[in-house]
Amino acid sequence: MCNLYNLNMTQAEIRKLGNVIRDTINWPDATDIYPDYAAPIVRTGEDGVRELVTARWGMPTPPQYLVTPTGKPKKTDPGVTNIRNLNSSHWRRWTGVECRCLVPVTSFSENTDADRSKLVWFAINDNRPLAFAAGIWTPWTSVRKLKEGIVTTDIFGFLTTEPNAVVLPYHKKAMPVLLFKPEEFEVWMNAPWAEAKALQRPLPNDMLKVIERGSPAA
């Protein structure tokens, strides 16, 4: 699972690539993003306008995983960052265009299967150009941290798929679904689900490389 990614790009560059019309956030040009942190996403607002907003990384956890081994309800739900099985009834409710989003990414990391404490970072090339992960979002009310109590906030997660030949030697389970072409962005944001779901596929091997091992990318 990818539980750390980097965004090293200005808001203006995100707006341009994502065809964003409305932007009211103030975001640093470079940062590492961890689970339950706020991060930029591109979505369609209620009025139909493409907008850049922030949301917390982690969609609602399926109910069967919100109980302890003794059967007691867990006190918090920090969320699910990576989503694979969109045929699941838990996830299908968020596959409509109103819940799809684009998550700006310049590099992502995976813990290696051989040593879970070690990270490998991946990007299109050493310059780490901007891409979008195919994501879903929703407003949600839950207890994400005990010290916060009950909060209502916008949250998101991104899709994963089987790893390509670049990721596979390090992490055999999955990789994020990354989109690079404007026509792919529009399909993900606007097309019927029967068409949009075809984008959940590994990136071609020649469009990804290992850029760093063992440390944050920023």
GROMACS .gro file of C-alpha atoms in nm:
model
  218
    1MET     CA    1   0.000   0.000   0.000
    2CYS     CA    2   0.111   0.353  -0.073
    3ASN     CA    3   0.089   0.546   0.253
    4LEU     CA    4   0.318   0.834   0.163
    5TYR     CA    5   0.338   1.048  -0.147
    6ASN     CA    6   0.495   1.379  -0.243
    7LEU     CA    7   0.356   1.686  -0.415
    8ASN     CA    8   0.629   1.918  -0.541
    9MET     CA    9   0.439   2.156  -0.766
   10THR     CA   10   0.279   2.500  -0.746
   11GLN     CA   11  -0.095   2.560  -0.728
   12ALA     CA   12  -0.077   2.736  -1.063
   13GLU     CA   13   0.069   2.422  -1.224
   14ILE     CA   14  -0.199   2.205  -1.064
   15ARG     CA   15  -0.473   2.440  -1.182
   16LYS     CA   16  -0.340   2.441  -1.537
   17LEU     CA   17  -0.304   2.063  -1.572
   18GLY     CA   18  -0.635   1.991  -1.400
   19ASN     CA   19  -0.833   2.258  -1.587
   20VAL     CA   20  -0.932   2.409  -1.252
   21ILE     CA   21  -1.163   2.711  -1.252
   22ARG     CA   22  -1.201   2.777  -0.878
   23ASP     CA   23  -0.914   2.770  -0.627
   24THR     CA   24  -0.947   2.910  -0.274
   25ILE     CA   25  -0.675   2.715  -0.093
   26ASN     CA   26  -0.324   2.815   0.014
   27TRP     CA   27  -0.089   2.521  -0.034
   28PRO     CA   28   0.293   2.493  -0.005
   29ASP     CA   29   0.478   2.413  -0.325
   30ALA     CA   30   0.642   2.098  -0.185
   31THR     CA   31   0.541   1.858   0.088
   32ASP     CA   32   0.519   1.491   0.181
   33ILE     CA   33   0.164   1.373   0.246
   34TYR     CA   34   0.080   1.104   0.502
   35PRO     CA   35  -0.248   0.924   0.587
   36ASP     CA   36  -0.514   1.150   0.742
   37TYR     CA   37  -0.322   1.463   0.640
   38ALA     CA   38  -0.503   1.730   0.441
   39ALA     CA   39  -0.401   1.742   0.076
   40PRO     CA   40  -0.518   1.907  -0.248
   41ILE     CA   41  -0.770   1.733  -0.472
   42VAL     CA   42  -0.940   1.845  -0.792
   43ARG     CA   43  -1.314   1.778  -0.793
   44THR     CA   44  -1.638   1.903  -0.944
   45GLY     CA   45  -1.824   2.138  -0.710
   46GLU     CA   46  -2.198   2.125  -0.647
   47ASP     CA   47  -2.243   2.400  -0.906
   48GLY     CA   48  -2.055   2.200  -1.170
   49VAL     CA   49  -1.735   2.408  -1.148
   50ARG     CA   50  -1.397   2.228  -1.146
   51GLU     CA   51  -1.231   2.328  -0.819
   52LEU     CA   52  -0.913   2.277  -0.619
   53VAL     CA   53  -0.984   2.205  -0.251
   54THR     CA   54  -0.823   2.020   0.038
   55ALA     CA   55  -0.944   1.695   0.192
   56ARG     CA   56  -0.806   1.446   0.441
   57TRP     CA   57  -0.644   1.132   0.302
   58GLY     CA   58  -0.843   0.825   0.402
   59MET     CA   59  -1.190   0.709   0.298
   60PRO     CA   60  -1.430   0.538   0.544
   61THR     CA   61  -1.312   0.195   0.657
   62PRO     CA   62  -1.546  -0.097   0.575
   63PRO     CA   63  -1.753  -0.173   0.888
   64GLN     CA   64  -1.617  -0.527   0.933
   65TYR     CA   65  -1.274  -0.379   1.004
   66LEU     CA   66  -1.400  -0.135   1.268
   67VAL     CA   67  -1.422  -0.396   1.542
   68THR     CA   68  -1.149  -0.532   1.771
   69PRO     CA   69  -1.058  -0.906   1.780
   70THR     CA   70  -1.288  -0.934   2.084
   71GLY     CA   71  -1.581  -0.787   1.890
   72LYS     CA   72  -1.584  -0.442   2.045
   73PRO     CA   73  -1.627  -0.135   1.821
   74LYS     CA   74  -1.305   0.055   1.758
   75LYS     CA   75  -1.302   0.408   1.893
   76THR     CA   76  -1.156   0.571   1.581
   77ASP     CA   77  -1.155   0.532   1.204
   78PRO     CA   78  -0.840   0.691   1.052
   79GLY     CA   79  -0.958   0.586   0.706
   80VAL     CA   80  -0.849   0.376   0.408
   81THR     CA   81  -0.594   0.545   0.182
   82ASN     CA   82  -0.581   0.290  -0.103
   83ILE     CA   83  -0.887   0.142  -0.273
   84ARG     CA   84  -0.872  -0.161  -0.504
   85ASN     CA   85  -1.201  -0.353  -0.516
   86LEU     CA   86  -1.455  -0.110  -0.658
   87ASN     CA   87  -1.702  -0.395  -0.705
   88SER     CA   88  -1.743  -0.404  -0.328
   89SER     CA   89  -2.076  -0.266  -0.206
   90HIS     CA   90  -1.883  -0.048   0.040
   91TRP     CA   91  -1.701   0.136  -0.241
   92ARG     CA   92  -1.959   0.130  -0.521
   93ARG     CA   93  -2.155   0.418  -0.367
   94TRP     CA   94  -1.864   0.653  -0.446
   95THR     CA   95  -1.796   0.559  -0.809
   96GLY     CA   96  -2.034   0.820  -0.957
   97VAL     CA   97  -1.894   1.135  -1.118
   98GLU     CA   98  -1.997   1.347  -0.819
   99CYS     CA   99  -1.750   1.155  -0.600
  100ARG     CA  100  -1.455   1.121  -0.839
  101CYS     CA  101  -1.148   1.339  -0.800
  102LEU     CA  102  -0.794   1.388  -0.924
  103VAL     CA  103  -0.516   1.376  -0.663
  104PRO     CA  104  -0.202   1.574  -0.762
  105VAL     CA  105   0.112   1.360  -0.720
  106THR     CA  106   0.474   1.409  -0.824
  107SER     CA  107   0.615   1.092  -0.664
  108PHE     CA  108   0.488   0.807  -0.448
  109SER     CA  109   0.653   0.559  -0.217
  110GLU     CA  110   0.607   0.193  -0.134
  111ASN     CA  111   0.745  -0.004   0.159
  112THR     CA  112   0.951  -0.289   0.019
  113ASP     CA  113   0.826  -0.644   0.066
  114ALA     CA  114   1.173  -0.754   0.177
  115ASP     CA  115   1.196  -0.493   0.454
  116ARG     CA  116   0.879  -0.303   0.547
  117SER     CA  117   1.088  -0.031   0.714
  118LYS     CA  118   1.251   0.068   0.383
  119LEU     CA  119   1.093   0.297   0.126
  120VAL     CA  120   1.132   0.313  -0.250
  121TRP     CA  121   1.016   0.627  -0.434
  122PHE     CA  122   0.873   0.623  -0.787
  123ALA     CA  123   0.806   0.901  -1.040
  124ILE     CA  124   0.778   0.950  -1.416
  125ASN     CA  125   1.141   1.064  -1.427
  126ASP     CA  126   1.403   1.237  -1.212
  127ASN     CA  127   1.234   1.574  -1.261
  128ARG     CA  128   0.915   1.437  -1.099
  129PRO     CA  129   0.658   1.599  -1.331
  130LEU     CA  130   0.302   1.637  -1.211
  131ALA     CA  131   0.051   1.355  -1.253
  132PHE     CA  132  -0.291   1.283  -1.106
  133ALA     CA  133  -0.394   0.975  -0.915
  134ALA     CA  134  -0.749   0.862  -0.988
  135GLY     CA  135  -0.936   0.917  -0.662
  136ILE     CA  136  -1.274   0.923  -0.493
  137TRP     CA  137  -1.393   1.161  -0.223
  138THR     CA  138  -1.691   1.219   0.007
  139PRO     CA  139  -1.797   1.429   0.305
  140TRP     CA  140  -1.799   1.209   0.615
  141THR     CA  141  -1.875   1.228   0.986
  142SER     CA  142  -1.664   1.010   1.216
  143VAL     CA  143  -1.405   1.004   1.492
  144ARG     CA  144  -1.071   1.003   1.310
  145LYS     CA  145  -0.865   1.090   1.619
  146LEU     CA  146  -0.977   1.063   1.982
  147LYS     CA  147  -0.847   1.411   2.063
  148GLU     CA  148  -1.067   1.558   1.788
  149GLY     CA  149  -1.387   1.373   1.871
  150ILE     CA  150  -1.659   1.362   1.607
  151VAL     CA  151  -1.573   1.566   1.297
  152THR     CA  152  -1.739   1.618   0.961
  153THR     CA  153  -1.485   1.669   0.686
  154ASP     CA  154  -1.416   1.600   0.320
  155ILE     CA  155  -1.201   1.289   0.276
  156PHE     CA  156  -1.045   1.107  -0.020
  157GLY     CA  157  -0.856   0.798  -0.123
  158PHE     CA  158  -0.696   0.690  -0.447
  159LEU     CA  159  -0.734   0.384  -0.658
  160THR     CA  160  -0.473   0.111  -0.681
  161THR     CA  161  -0.416  -0.166  -0.931
  162GLU     CA  162  -0.169  -0.449  -0.987
  163PRO     CA  163   0.195  -0.331  -0.996
  164ASN     CA  164   0.379  -0.287  -1.322
  165ALA     CA  165   0.727  -0.431  -1.385
  166VAL     CA  166   0.895  -0.128  -1.222
  167VAL     CA  167   0.708  -0.155  -0.890
  168LEU     CA  168   0.677  -0.535  -0.878
  169PRO     CA  169   1.033  -0.615  -0.764
  170TYR     CA  170   0.980  -0.402  -0.454
  171HIS     CA  171   0.609  -0.430  -0.381
  172LYS     CA  172   0.399  -0.715  -0.520
  173LYS     CA  173   0.056  -0.608  -0.397
  174ALA     CA  174  -0.041  -0.286  -0.574
  175MET     CA  175   0.048   0.055  -0.715
  176PRO     CA  176  -0.156   0.378  -0.751
  177VAL     CA  177  -0.362   0.438  -1.064
  178LEU     CA  178  -0.183   0.735  -1.224
  179LEU     CA  179  -0.320   0.950  -1.507
  180PHE     CA  180  -0.111   1.177  -1.729
  181LYS     CA  181  -0.318   1.270  -2.034
  182PRO     CA  182  -0.588   1.542  -2.031
  183GLU     CA  183  -0.827   1.305  -2.206
  184GLU     CA  184  -0.779   1.056  -1.920
  185PHE     CA  185  -0.856   1.328  -1.666
  186GLU     CA  186  -1.183   1.406  -1.842
  187VAL     CA  187  -1.283   1.040  -1.869
  188TRP     CA  188  -1.223   0.991  -1.498
  189MET     CA  189  -1.411   1.305  -1.401
  190ASN     CA  190  -1.704   1.285  -1.644
  191ALA     CA  191  -1.752   0.950  -1.814
  192PRO     CA  192  -2.006   0.680  -1.715
  193TRP     CA  193  -1.860   0.426  -1.478
  194ALA     CA  194  -1.852   0.155  -1.745
  195GLU     CA  195  -1.598   0.368  -1.933
  196ALA     CA  196  -1.413   0.530  -1.641
  197LYS     CA  197  -1.334   0.201  -1.465
  198ALA     CA  198  -1.110   0.097  -1.757
  199LEU     CA  199  -0.854   0.349  -1.628
  200GLN     CA  200  -0.785   0.126  -1.327
  201ARG     CA  201  -0.477  -0.034  -1.484
  202PRO     CA  202  -0.100  -0.035  -1.428
  203LEU     CA  203   0.109   0.243  -1.574
  204PRO     CA  204   0.319   0.140  -1.879
  205ASN     CA  205   0.664   0.033  -1.764
  206ASP     CA  206   0.843   0.302  -1.963
  207MET     CA  207   0.646   0.578  -1.786
  208LEU     CA  208   0.778   0.510  -1.435
  209LYS     CA  209   1.117   0.476  -1.268
  210VAL     CA  210   1.273   0.440  -0.924
  211ILE     CA  211   1.406   0.782  -0.822
  212GLU     CA  212   1.508   0.733  -0.460
  213ARG     CA  213   1.544   0.470  -0.189
  214GLY     CA  214   1.505   0.494   0.184
  215SER     CA  215   1.420   0.860   0.252
  216PRO     CA  216   1.151   1.124   0.192
  217ALA     CA  217   1.137   1.269  -0.158
  218ALA     CA  218   1.100   1.634  -0.062
   0.00000   0.00000   0.00000
